[in-house]
mmCIF file of C-alpha atoms in Angstrom:
data_model
loop_
_atom_site.group_PDB
_atom_site.id
_atom_site.type_symbol
_atom_site.label_atom_id
_atom_site.label_comp_id
_atom_site.label_asym_id
_atom_site.label_seq_id
_atom_site.Cartn_x
_atom_site.Cartn_y
_atom_site.Cartn_z
ATOM 1 C CA MET V 169 -13.508 15.677 -12.715
ATOM 2 C CA ASN V 170 -14.542 12.064 -13.324
ATOM 3 C CA LEU V 171 -11.707 10.015 -14.728
ATOM 4 C CA GLY V 172 -14.158 7.455 -16.060
ATOM 5 C CA ALA V 173 -15.224 10.003 -18.624
ATOM 6 C CA PHE V 174 -11.780 11.587 -18.945
ATOM 7 C CA SER V 175 -11.046 12.664 -22.505
ATOM 8 C CA TRP V 176 -7.651 11.738 -23.859
ATOM 9 C CA ASP V 177 -7.923 14.764 -26.145
ATOM 10 C CA ILE V 178 -7.377 16.931 -23.074
ATOM 11 C CA MET V 179 -4.136 15.116 -22.359
ATOM 12 C CA MET V 180 -3.092 15.453 -25.983
ATOM 13 C CA ALA V 181 -3.811 19.175 -25.914
ATOM 14 C CA ARG V 182 -1.707 19.494 -22.800
ATOM 15 C CA CYS V 183 1.121 17.578 -24.467
ATOM 16 C CA HIS V 184 0.898 19.745 -27.584
ATOM 17 C CA SER V 185 1.171 22.882 -25.467
ATOM 18 C CA LEU V 186 4.570 21.711 -24.234
ATOM 19 C CA GLY V 187 6.031 22.123 -27.684
ATOM 20 C CA ASN V 188 8.118 19.858 -29.858
ATOM 21 C CA LYS V 189 11.026 20.016 -27.423
ATOM 22 C CA SER V 190 9.269 17.656 -25.038
ATOM 23 C CA PRO V 191 11.301 14.401 -24.896
ATOM 24 C CA THR V 192 8.089 12.350 -24.769
ATOM 25 C CA MET V 193 6.241 13.928 -27.711
ATOM 26 C CA LYS V 194 6.809 11.053 -30.127
ATOM 27 C CA LEU V 195 5.604 8.519 -27.613
ATOM 28 C CA LEU V 196 2.583 10.564 -26.681
ATOM 29 C CA TRP V 197 1.374 10.654 -30.249
ATOM 30 C CA ALA V 198 1.620 6.878 -30.611
ATOM 31 C CA PRO V 199 -1.652 5.036 -31.353
ATOM 32 C CA THR V 200 -2.215 3.800 -27.795
ATOM 33 C CA PRO V 201 -2.765 6.181 -24.850
ATOM 34 C CA TYR V 202 -0.823 3.829 -22.592
ATOM 35 C CA SER V 203 2.384 4.991 -24.249
ATOM 36 C CA VAL V 204 2.570 7.932 -21.882
ATOM 37 C CA ILE V 205 2.729 5.490 -18.993
ATOM 38 C CA ALA V 206 5.339 3.376 -20.742
ATOM 39 C CA SER V 207 7.541 6.443 -20.992
ATOM 40 C CA ALA V 208 6.869 7.356 -17.380
ATOM 41 C CA VAL V 209 8.162 4.057 -16.040
ATOM 42 C CA SER V 210 11.062 3.583 -18.417
ATOM 43 C CA SER V 211 14.605 3.509 -17.091
ATOM 44 C CA LYS V 212 15.123 7.025 -18.417
ATOM 45 C CA SER V 213 12.353 8.669 -16.420
ATOM 46 C CA ASN V 214 10.988 8.777 -12.882
ATOM 47 C CA ALA V 215 7.367 7.688 -12.417
ATOM 48 C CA VAL V 216 7.210 9.499 -9.082
ATOM 49 C CA ALA V 217 7.822 12.946 -10.514
ATOM 50 C CA ASP V 218 6.863 12.802 -14.202
ATOM 51 C CA PRO V 219 5.669 16.413 -14.776
ATOM 52 C CA LEU V 220 3.257 15.606 -17.591
ATOM 53 C CA ILE V 221 1.358 13.004 -15.582
ATOM 54 C CA LEU V 222 1.416 14.998 -12.346
ATOM 55 C CA SER V 223 -0.130 17.951 -14.181
ATOM 56 C CA GLN V 224 -3.366 15.950 -14.412
ATOM 57 C CA HIS V 225 -3.580 15.057 -10.711
ATOM 58 C CA ALA V 226 -4.894 18.343 -9.353
ATOM 59 C CA CYS V 227 -8.347 17.808 -10.859
ATOM 60 C CA THR V 228 -8.521 14.002 -10.708
ATOM 61 C CA TRP V 229 -6.827 12.967 -7.473
ATOM 62 C CA ARG V 230 -9.995 12.022 -5.552
ATOM 63 C CA ASP V 231 -10.956 9.554 -8.277
ATOM 64 C CA LEU V 232 -7.429 8.136 -8.211
ATOM 65 C CA GLN V 233 -7.700 7.753 -4.424
ATOM 66 C CA GLY V 234 -10.853 5.661 -4.810
ATOM 67 C CA SER V 235 -13.684 8.103 -4.097
ATOM 68 C CA THR V 236 -15.905 6.052 -6.437
ATOM 69 C CA HIS V 237 -14.168 2.711 -5.727
ATOM 70 C CA TRP V 238 -12.200 3.170 -8.958
ATOM 71 C CA GLU V 239 -15.349 2.786 -11.021
ATOM 72 C CA ASN V 240 -14.576 2.749 -14.775
ATOM 73 C CA LEU V 241 -10.845 3.039 -14.096
ATOM 74 C CA LEU V 242 -9.833 -0.629 -13.962
ATOM 75 C CA ASN V 243 -11.180 -2.313 -17.064
ATOM 76 C CA PRO V 244 -9.278 -1.205 -19.002
ATOM 77 C CA LEU V 245 -6.814 0.197 -16.523
ATOM 78 C CA HIS V 246 -6.745 3.978 -16.865
ATOM 79 C CA PRO V 247 -3.286 5.405 -17.666
ATOM 80 C CA LEU V 248 -3.398 7.956 -14.844
ATOM 81 C CA LEU V 249 -4.314 5.289 -12.288
ATOM 82 C CA ARG V 250 -1.586 3.032 -13.626
ATOM 83 C CA HIS V 251 0.913 5.853 -13.196
ATOM 84 C CA GLU V 252 -0.346 6.593 -9.685
ATOM 85 C CA MET V 253 0.082 2.960 -8.647
ATOM 86 C CA LEU V 254 3.579 2.848 -10.087
ATOM 87 C CA ARG V 255 4.384 6.110 -8.323
ATOM 88 C CA TYR V 256 3.427 4.685 -4.931
ATOM 89 C CA ALA V 257 5.125 1.390 -5.788
ATOM 90 C CA GLU V 258 8.418 3.278 -6.021
ATOM 91 C CA PHE V 259 7.951 4.542 -2.477
ATOM 92 C CA VAL V 260 7.431 0.960 -1.292
ATOM 93 C CA THR V 261 10.453 -0.251 -3.263
ATOM 94 C CA ALA V 262 12.459 2.422 -1.448
ATOM 95 C CA CYS V 263 11.915 0.445 1.766
ATOM 96 C CA TYR V 264 13.795 -2.511 0.318
ATOM 97 C CA LYS V 265 16.559 -0.377 -1.166
ATOM 98 C CA ALA V 266 17.161 1.328 2.170
ATOM 99 C CA PHE V 267 16.846 -1.745 4.400
ATOM 100 C CA ASP V 268 20.224 -2.934 5.728
ATOM 101 C CA LEU V 269 20.591 -6.730 5.499
ATOM 102 C CA ASN V 270 24.323 -6.777 6.116
ATOM 103 C CA PRO V 271 24.817 -8.747 9.380
ATOM 104 C CA THR V 272 28.146 -7.000 10.025
ATOM 105 C CA SER V 273 26.691 -3.519 9.743
ATOM 106 C CA LYS V 274 25.894 -1.321 12.724
ATOM 107 C CA ARG V 275 22.556 -0.613 11.050
ATOM 108 C CA HIS V 276 21.722 -4.275 10.461
ATOM 109 C CA LEU V 277 17.917 -4.712 10.034
ATOM 110 C CA ASN V 278 17.456 -0.961 10.204
ATOM 111 C CA CYS V 279 17.482 1.765 7.578
ATOM 112 C CA LYS V 280 20.861 2.473 6.012
ATOM 113 C CA TYR V 281 20.262 6.210 5.784
ATOM 114 C CA GLY V 282 19.067 9.167 7.807
ATOM 115 C CA LYS V 283 15.569 10.572 7.272
ATOM 116 C CA ALA V 284 16.807 13.784 5.667
ATOM 117 C CA ASN V 285 18.461 12.089 2.689
ATOM 118 C CA MET V 286 16.915 8.612 2.472
ATOM 119 C CA LEU V 287 14.634 9.264 -0.513
ATOM 120 C CA GLY V 288 17.437 10.948 -2.411
ATOM 121 C CA LEU V 289 19.828 8.065 -1.838
ATOM 122 C CA VAL V 290 17.343 5.518 -3.236
ATOM 123 C CA GLY V 291 16.688 7.551 -6.388
ATOM 124 C CA LEU V 292 13.623 9.560 -5.329
ATOM 125 C CA GLU V 293 15.269 12.935 -4.847
ATOM 126 C CA ASP V 294 12.700 14.588 -7.145
ATOM 127 C CA SER V 295 9.635 12.998 -5.546
ATOM 128 C CA GLY V 296 8.577 16.173 -3.725
ATOM 129 C CA TYR V 297 8.155 14.210 -0.469
ATOM 130 C CA GLN V 298 10.030 14.473 2.811
ATOM 131 C CA VAL V 299 10.417 11.623 5.318
ATOM 132 C CA THR V 300 9.188 12.690 8.763
ATOM 133 C CA LYS V 301 9.459 9.468 10.772
ATOM 134 C CA TYR V 302 10.855 5.938 10.596
ATOM 135 C CA ILE V 303 8.628 3.098 11.785
ATOM 136 C CA TYR V 304 9.732 -0.013 13.706
ATOM 137 C CA ALA V 305 7.754 -3.170 14.493
ATOM 138 C CA THR V 306 8.366 -6.098 16.840
ATOM 139 C CA PRO V 307 6.651 -9.492 16.489
ATOM 140 C CA ASP V 308 5.651 -10.882 19.881
ATOM 141 C CA ILE V 309 7.095 -14.399 19.526
ATOM 142 C CA ASN V 310 6.931 -16.504 22.695
ATOM 143 C CA PHE V 311 9.753 -18.920 21.887
ATOM 144 C CA PRO V 312 13.383 -18.147 21.065
ATOM 145 C CA ILE V 313 14.964 -18.512 17.643
ATOM 146 C CA GLN V 314 18.730 -18.734 17.436
ATOM 147 C CA ASN V 315 18.818 -17.724 21.119
ATOM 148 C CA ARG V 316 17.750 -14.191 20.289
ATOM 149 C CA VAL V 317 14.972 -12.043 21.666
ATOM 150 C CA PRO V 318 12.925 -10.334 18.940
ATOM 151 C CA ARG V 319 13.766 -6.658 18.625
ATOM 152 C CA GLY V 320 12.142 -3.805 16.794
ATOM 153 C CA ARG V 321 12.961 -3.798 13.069
ATOM 154 C CA TRP V 322 12.604 -1.003 10.548
ATOM 155 C CA VAL V 323 9.451 -1.686 8.504
ATOM 156 C CA GLY V 324 8.837 1.608 6.725
ATOM 157 C CA TYR V 325 8.441 5.336 6.991
ATOM 158 C CA VAL V 326 6.033 8.253 7.086
ATOM 159 C CA ALA V 327 6.472 11.035 4.523
ATOM 160 C CA ILE V 328 4.641 14.179 3.496
ATOM 161 C CA SER V 329 4.514 15.952 0.149
ATOM 162 C CA SER V 330 6.528 18.973 1.235
ATOM 163 C CA ASP V 331 7.580 20.608 -2.017
ATOM 164 C CA ASP V 332 5.130 23.425 -2.881
ATOM 165 C CA GLU V 333 5.244 22.662 -6.582
ATOM 166 C CA ALA V 334 4.551 18.971 -5.983
ATOM 167 C CA VAL V 335 1.644 19.816 -3.671
ATOM 168 C CA LYS V 336 0.180 22.052 -6.345
ATOM 169 C CA LYS V 337 0.446 19.360 -9.011
ATOM 170 C CA LEU V 338 -0.953 16.646 -6.742
ATOM 171 C CA GLY V 339 -3.883 18.889 -5.843
ATOM 172 C CA ARG V 340 -3.442 18.291 -2.118
ATOM 173 C CA ARG V 341 -0.978 17.614 0.680
ATOM 174 C CA ASP V 342 -0.372 13.855 0.594
ATOM 175 C CA LEU V 343 0.503 12.069 3.835
ATOM 176 C CA LEU V 344 2.178 8.820 2.824
ATOM 177 C CA ILE V 345 3.009 5.725 4.896
ATOM 178 C CA ALA V 346 5.050 3.035 3.096
ATOM 179 C CA PHE V 347 5.773 -0.472 4.425
ATOM 180 C CA ARG V 348 8.147 -3.196 3.272
ATOM 181 C CA GLY V 349 7.312 -6.905 3.206
ATOM 182 C CA THR V 350 8.544 -9.845 5.268
ATOM 183 C CA VAL V 351 12.312 -10.343 5.607
ATOM 184 C CA THR V 352 13.340 -11.701 9.025
ATOM 185 C CA ASN V 353 12.605 -15.108 10.556
ATOM 186 C CA TYR V 354 10.501 -13.575 13.316
ATOM 187 C CA GLU V 355 8.356 -11.802 10.745
ATOM 188 C CA TRP V 356 7.787 -15.010 8.783
ATOM 189 C CA ILE V 357 6.653 -16.807 11.945
ATOM 190 C CA ALA V 358 4.340 -13.947 12.848
ATOM 191 C CA ASN V 359 2.914 -14.087 9.317
ATOM 192 C CA LEU V 360 2.236 -17.821 9.617
ATOM 193 C CA MET V 361 0.060 -17.439 12.705
ATOM 194 C CA SER V 362 -3.418 -18.023 11.363
ATOM 195 C CA SER V 363 -5.745 -17.575 14.325
ATOM 196 C CA LEU V 364 -8.312 -14.804 14.285
ATOM 197 C CA THR V 365 -8.499 -12.562 17.317
ATOM 198 C CA PRO V 366 -10.689 -9.520 18.107
ATOM 199 C CA ALA V 367 -8.913 -6.319 17.049
ATOM 200 C CA ARG V 368 -10.259 -4.199 19.923
ATOM 201 C CA LEU V 369 -8.143 -1.211 18.949
ATOM 202 C CA ASP V 370 -10.690 1.362 20.116
ATOM 203 C CA PRO V 371 -11.135 0.974 23.907
ATOM 204 C CA HIS V 372 -14.453 2.845 23.724
ATOM 205 C CA ASN V 373 -15.872 0.631 20.973
ATOM 206 C CA LEU V 374 -14.418 -2.878 21.238
ATOM 207 C CA GLN V 375 -16.509 -4.490 18.449
ATOM 208 C CA PRO V 376 -15.768 -8.161 19.257
ATOM 209 C CA GLU V 377 -17.093 -9.259 15.854
ATOM 210 C CA VAL V 378 -14.203 -7.419 14.131
ATOM 211 C CA LYS V 379 -11.379 -9.962 14.069
ATOM 212 C CA VAL V 380 -7.912 -9.881 12.510
ATOM 213 C CA GLU V 381 -5.019 -12.304 12.065
ATOM 214 C CA SER V 382 -3.108 -12.622 15.342
ATOM 215 C CA GLY V 383 0.392 -12.459 13.814
ATOM 216 C CA PHE V 384 -0.264 -9.195 11.993
ATOM 217 C CA LEU V 385 -1.929 -7.719 15.060
ATOM 218 C CA SER V 386 1.136 -8.721 17.088
ATOM 219 C CA MET V 387 3.447 -6.953 14.643
ATOM 220 C CA TYR V 388 1.241 -3.869 14.833
ATOM 221 C CA THR V 389 0.668 -3.608 18.581
ATOM 222 C CA SER V 390 3.699 -5.218 20.304
ATOM 223 C CA LYS V 391 6.536 -3.107 21.641
ATOM 224 C CA GLU V 392 10.178 -4.056 21.955
ATOM 225 C CA ARG V 393 10.669 -6.040 25.142
ATOM 226 C CA SER V 394 13.903 -4.335 26.104
ATOM 227 C CA ASP V 395 12.487 -0.957 25.063
ATOM 228 C CA LYS V 396 16.146 0.127 24.898
ATOM 229 C CA PHE V 397 15.480 3.146 22.734
ATOM 230 C CA GLY V 398 12.130 4.032 24.232
ATOM 231 C CA LEU V 399 10.292 2.712 21.173
ATOM 232 C CA GLY V 400 6.599 2.160 21.586
ATOM 233 C CA SER V 401 4.631 -0.230 19.434
ATOM 234 C CA CYS V 402 4.416 0.164 15.682
ATOM 235 C CA ARG V 403 0.840 1.317 16.259
ATOM 236 C CA LYS V 404 1.825 3.974 18.797
ATOM 237 C CA GLN V 405 4.540 5.352 16.525
ATOM 238 C CA LEU V 406 2.220 5.564 13.538
ATOM 239 C CA LEU V 407 -0.850 7.034 15.227
ATOM 240 C CA SER V 408 1.253 9.676 16.942
ATOM 241 C CA GLU V 409 2.892 10.821 13.694
ATOM 242 C CA VAL V 410 -0.277 10.692 11.594
ATOM 243 C CA SER V 411 -2.143 12.721 14.224
ATOM 244 C CA ARG V 412 0.660 15.276 14.327
ATOM 245 C CA LEU V 413 0.722 15.754 10.565
ATOM 246 C CA VAL V 414 -3.053 15.872 10.175
ATOM 247 C CA ASN V 415 -3.194 18.564 12.849
ATOM 248 C CA LYS V 416 -0.297 20.479 11.290
ATOM 249 C CA TYR V 417 -1.942 20.639 7.865
ATOM 250 C CA LYS V 418 -5.570 20.702 9.025
ATOM 251 C CA GLU V 419 -6.259 23.913 7.107
ATOM 252 C CA GLU V 420 -5.197 22.349 3.805
ATOM 253 C CA GLU V 421 -6.601 19.728 1.468
ATOM 254 C CA ILE V 422 -5.102 16.437 2.706
ATOM 255 C CA SER V 423 -5.074 12.801 1.685
ATOM 256 C CA ILE V 424 -3.749 9.850 3.679
ATOM 257 C CA THR V 425 -2.215 7.147 1.510
ATOM 258 C CA LEU V 426 -0.908 3.822 2.805
ATOM 259 C CA ALA V 427 1.091 1.489 0.577
ATOM 260 C CA GLY V 428 2.789 -1.803 1.292
ATOM 261 C CA HIS V 429 3.994 -5.115 -0.087
ATOM 262 C CA SER V 430 3.100 -8.500 1.412
ATOM 263 C CA MET V 431 3.287 -8.121 5.211
ATOM 264 C CA GLY V 432 3.434 -4.371 4.622
ATOM 265 C CA SER V 433 0.006 -4.520 2.971
ATOM 266 C CA ALA V 434 -1.401 -6.104 6.129
ATOM 267 C CA LEU V 435 0.140 -3.416 8.341
ATOM 268 C CA ALA V 436 -1.177 -0.727 6.003
ATOM 269 C CA LEU V 437 -4.720 -2.072 6.214
ATOM 270 C CA LEU V 438 -4.592 -2.407 10.001
ATOM 271 C CA LEU V 439 -3.386 1.192 10.267
ATOM 272 C CA ALA V 440 -6.084 2.464 7.894
ATOM 273 C CA TYR V 441 -8.778 0.707 9.914
ATOM 274 C CA ASP V 442 -7.301 2.060 13.161
ATOM 275 C CA ILE V 443 -7.146 5.644 11.879
ATOM 276 C CA ALA V 444 -10.738 5.461 10.667
ATOM 277 C CA GLU V 445 -12.064 3.775 13.803
ATOM 278 C CA LEU V 446 -10.437 6.348 16.079
ATOM 279 C CA GLY V 447 -11.557 9.271 13.899
ATOM 280 C CA ILE V 448 -8.045 10.658 13.483
ATOM 281 C CA ALA V 449 -8.834 11.734 9.927
ATOM 282 C CA ASP V 450 -11.949 13.635 11.014
ATOM 283 C CA THR V 451 -11.645 17.415 10.757
ATOM 284 C CA CYS V 452 -13.401 20.049 12.821
ATOM 285 C CA ASP V 453 -15.074 21.477 9.722
ATOM 286 C CA HIS V 454 -16.088 17.977 8.558
ATOM 287 C CA ARG V 455 -13.954 18.081 5.414
ATOM 288 C CA ASP V 456 -13.353 14.669 3.940
ATOM 289 C CA ILE V 457 -9.774 13.390 4.257
ATOM 290 C CA PRO V 458 -9.557 10.382 1.911
ATOM 291 C CA LEU V 459 -8.011 7.295 3.507
ATOM 292 C CA THR V 460 -6.656 4.967 0.823
ATOM 293 C CA VAL V 461 -4.685 1.718 0.891
ATOM 294 C CA PHE V 462 -2.717 0.649 -2.179
ATOM 295 C CA SER V 463 -1.893 -2.978 -1.456
ATOM 296 C CA PHE V 464 1.454 -3.231 -3.285
ATOM 297 C CA PHE V 465 1.481 -6.117 -3.862
ATOM 298 C CA GLY V 466 0.498 -9.664 -2.968
ATOM 299 C CA GLY V 467 -1.273 -8.682 0.218
ATOM 300 C CA PRO V 468 -2.594 -11.552 2.366
ATOM 301 C CA ARG V 469 -5.992 -11.650 4.004
ATOM 302 C CA VAL V 470 -5.993 -9.626 7.206
ATOM 303 C CA GLY V 471 -9.340 -10.092 8.928
ATOM 304 C CA ASN V 472 -12.748 -11.723 8.911
ATOM 305 C CA SER V 473 -16.017 -10.632 7.320
ATOM 306 C CA GLY V 474 -16.692 -8.400 10.321
ATOM 307 C CA PHE V 475 -13.404 -6.586 9.707
ATOM 308 C CA LYS V 476 -14.229 -6.209 6.003
ATOM 309 C CA LYS V 477 -17.713 -4.860 6.767
ATOM 310 C CA ARG V 478 -16.399 -2.382 9.331
ATOM 311 C CA CYS V 479 -13.716 -1.062 6.950
ATOM 312 C CA GLU V 480 -16.409 -0.437 4.354
ATOM 313 C CA GLU V 481 -18.649 1.310 6.895
ATOM 314 C CA LEU V 482 -15.746 3.570 7.896
ATOM 315 C CA GLY V 483 -15.044 4.517 4.273
ATOM 316 C CA VAL V 484 -11.585 2.948 4.004
ATOM 317 C CA LYS V 485 -10.729 2.586 0.302
ATOM 318 C CA VAL V 486 -8.535 -0.378 -0.644
ATOM 319 C CA LEU V 487 -7.107 -1.275 -4.050
ATOM 320 C CA ARG V 488 -5.402 -4.671 -4.049
ATOM 321 C CA ILE V 489 -2.949 -5.476 -6.842
ATOM 322 C CA VAL V 490 -2.782 -9.258 -7.149
ATOM 323 C CA ASN V 491 -0.796 -11.734 -9.191
ATOM 324 C CA GLY V 492 -3.234 -14.609 -9.701
ATOM 325 C CA ASN V 493 -0.360 -17.084 -9.369
ATOM 326 C CA ASP V 494 0.823 -15.701 -6.025
ATOM 327 C CA PRO V 495 -0.147 -18.063 -3.161
ATOM 328 C CA VAL V 496 0.422 -15.376 -0.509
ATOM 329 C CA THR V 497 -2.736 -13.552 -1.641
ATOM 330 C CA LYS V 498 -4.737 -16.628 -0.612
ATOM 331 C CA LEU V 499 -3.291 -16.815 2.895
ATOM 332 C CA PRO V 500 -4.030 -17.420 5.727
ATOM 333 C CA ARG V 501 -6.023 -20.679 5.672
ATOM 334 C CA ILE V 502 -5.851 -21.148 1.941
ATOM 335 C CA LEU V 503 -7.736 -24.465 1.733
ATOM 336 C CA LEU V 504 -10.478 -23.617 4.196
ATOM 337 C CA ASN V 505 -11.082 -20.173 2.779
ATOM 338 C CA GLU V 506 -11.023 -21.135 -0.898
ATOM 339 C CA ASN V 507 -13.451 -23.995 -0.392
ATOM 340 C CA PHE V 508 -15.697 -21.835 1.739
ATOM 341 C CA GLY V 509 -15.692 -19.215 -0.994
ATOM 342 C CA LEU V 510 -17.102 -21.712 -3.478
ATOM 343 C CA LEU V 511 -20.244 -21.968 -1.379
ATOM 344 C CA GLY V 512 -20.887 -18.298 -2.040
ATOM 345 C CA LYS V 513 -23.608 -16.603 -0.045
ATOM 346 C CA LEU V 514 -25.153 -19.875 1.116
ATOM 347 C CA PHE V 515 -23.285 -19.674 4.417
ATOM 348 C CA ALA V 516 -22.529 -15.950 4.416
ATOM 349 C CA GLU V 517 -24.988 -15.276 7.220
ATOM 350 C CA SER V 518 -24.145 -18.362 9.261
ATOM 351 C CA PRO V 519 -22.974 -17.855 12.883
ATOM 352 C CA TRP V 520 -19.560 -19.342 12.090
ATOM 353 C CA SER V 521 -18.897 -17.283 8.942
ATOM 354 C CA CYS V 522 -16.900 -14.850 11.111
ATOM 355 C CA SER V 523 -14.271 -17.584 11.461
ATOM 356 C CA PHE V 524 -13.211 -17.168 7.840
ATOM 357 C CA TYR V 525 -10.897 -14.584 6.356
ATOM 358 C CA SER V 526 -12.142 -12.011 3.850
ATOM 359 C CA HIS V 527 -10.278 -9.688 1.541
ATOM 360 C CA VAL V 528 -11.142 -5.990 1.730
ATOM 361 C CA GLY V 529 -11.679 -3.629 -1.184
ATOM 362 C CA VAL V 530 -11.325 -3.786 -4.953
ATOM 363 C CA GLU V 531 -8.983 -6.218 -6.668
ATOM 364 C CA LEU V 532 -6.846 -5.577 -9.733
ATOM 365 C CA ALA V 533 -5.709 -8.977 -11.016
ATOM 366 C CA LEU V 534 -2.490 -9.196 -13.000
ATOM 367 C CA GLU V 535 -2.207 -11.998 -15.532
ATOM 368 C CA GLN V 536 1.051 -13.756 -16.308
ATOM 369 C CA SER V 537 2.120 -13.592 -19.933
ATOM 370 C CA PRO V 538 2.729 -16.987 -21.572
ATOM 371 C CA ARG V 539 6.358 -16.003 -22.020
ATOM 372 C CA SER V 540 7.001 -15.805 -18.308
ATOM 373 C CA PHE V 541 4.996 -18.895 -17.363
ATOM 374 C CA LEU V 542 8.106 -21.017 -16.805
ATOM 375 C CA ASP V 543 9.251 -18.557 -14.177
ATOM 376 C CA LEU V 544 6.337 -19.677 -12.031
ATOM 377 C CA GLN V 545 8.497 -22.595 -10.910
ATOM 378 C CA SER V 546 9.969 -20.169 -8.397
ATOM 379 C CA PRO V 547 7.414 -19.324 -5.666
ATOM 380 C CA SER V 548 9.458 -16.300 -4.637
ATOM 381 C CA TRP V 549 9.344 -14.895 -8.178
ATOM 382 C CA VAL V 550 5.554 -14.667 -8.341
ATOM 383 C CA HIS V 551 5.499 -12.800 -5.015
ATOM 384 C CA ASP V 552 8.441 -10.498 -5.687
ATOM 385 C CA MET V 553 7.792 -6.748 -5.721
ATOM 386 C CA GLU V 554 9.689 -6.261 -8.963
ATOM 387 C CA THR V 555 7.584 -8.953 -10.628
ATOM 388 C CA TYR V 556 4.411 -7.107 -9.733
ATOM 389 C CA ILE V 557 5.792 -3.822 -11.017
ATOM 390 C CA SER V 558 6.821 -5.436 -14.302
ATOM 391 C CA LEU V 559 3.351 -6.908 -14.794
ATOM 392 C CA LEU V 560 1.686 -3.613 -13.943
ATOM 393 C CA GLN V 561 3.591 -1.765 -16.657
ATOM 394 C CA TYR V 562 1.848 -3.592 -19.526
ATOM 395 C CA PRO V 563 -1.775 -2.733 -20.379
ATOM 396 C CA HIS V 564 -2.639 -6.155 -21.802
ATOM 397 C CA ALA V 565 -1.607 -7.886 -18.588
ATOM 398 C CA THR V 566 -4.371 -6.548 -16.367
ATOM 399 C CA GLN V 567 -7.988 -7.194 -15.593
ATOM 400 C CA HIS V 568 -10.098 -6.510 -12.539
ATOM 401 C CA LYS V 569 -12.864 -7.843 -10.404
ATOM 402 C CA ARG V 570 -14.740 -6.477 -7.457
ATOM 403 C CA ILE V 571 -14.426 -8.333 -4.146
ATOM 404 C CA ASN V 572 -17.901 -8.967 -2.685
#
């Protein structure tokens, strides 16, 4: 089913079949179709598990995952895609809710809760997903800060849609990896490293022209120096768990969805590239396992044009949600990159074009409303996760452009 040609009458018929007892009936019959999304993200409902919206996923999920690069779904933003983005945004927000920033706590800079009940304790008890693994990352910083050696910090989790009813409504088994953004000093320093270095993640296919930002690569591939708990690198943890789950559910319809905010968006894209390059999502019967990155939100540039080209060749789908006023989306090398971009394709084929950063995928640009313009005085506000979610909830606040 192509969402670009999706008839709202079908949705209305579905709503009518629920009967007048449905708490959202009045909203659904409002003049604008976006009202169903407004109800789904209100404080009185849960966007992750809204039954009316999820009932449409079984026949449309491949379009929502970017099978056609979200063609005809972004301008205007389709209600089902808006809901899907908000649904995954809640999983990313869960990382912040569960992250322990209390310096006196035994779980300081780790997750506050155990895997079995984490989603429930952050308000996602009805999500239909189960956390299977926590993920830790360690920036490889060569100089001490506050006389401390960098240790592995909790950056996110792996989850699987485990509830049978949720799987049925989603139309597939969804393997989800969610990442938080930058919090600690070490992470900020790693983020500020702006040198490009060859990724070389596949030892059998080094591809020296594929380069990524050294700080993000460090976060992804470095392991804790003390290795006190036997933790491998963030990369090792992730690839092991993704491989295990793909193999476990290899007989089913599967999707792999990666979502992150800020630094988490960079880690998500590196993981997606790694999975695709290594062929972990390939099945023995050649069924297509969609590999999708929802860059929630304010994701920085991760690699060069060679990295962008290789991601496209491998079929990695990326939807970037961007606040046009957020400077982080223009990092690293904001001045050099922006000025280079003005020259367009004139130097695109030059030998030194690989030294510049390139965004990957399709961009959904969020526009600030005039009412909130004064809030732009705070740089942290324009990059905040909650700011992005608030902007995403309003149909008039969005537009899109394709990244070339």
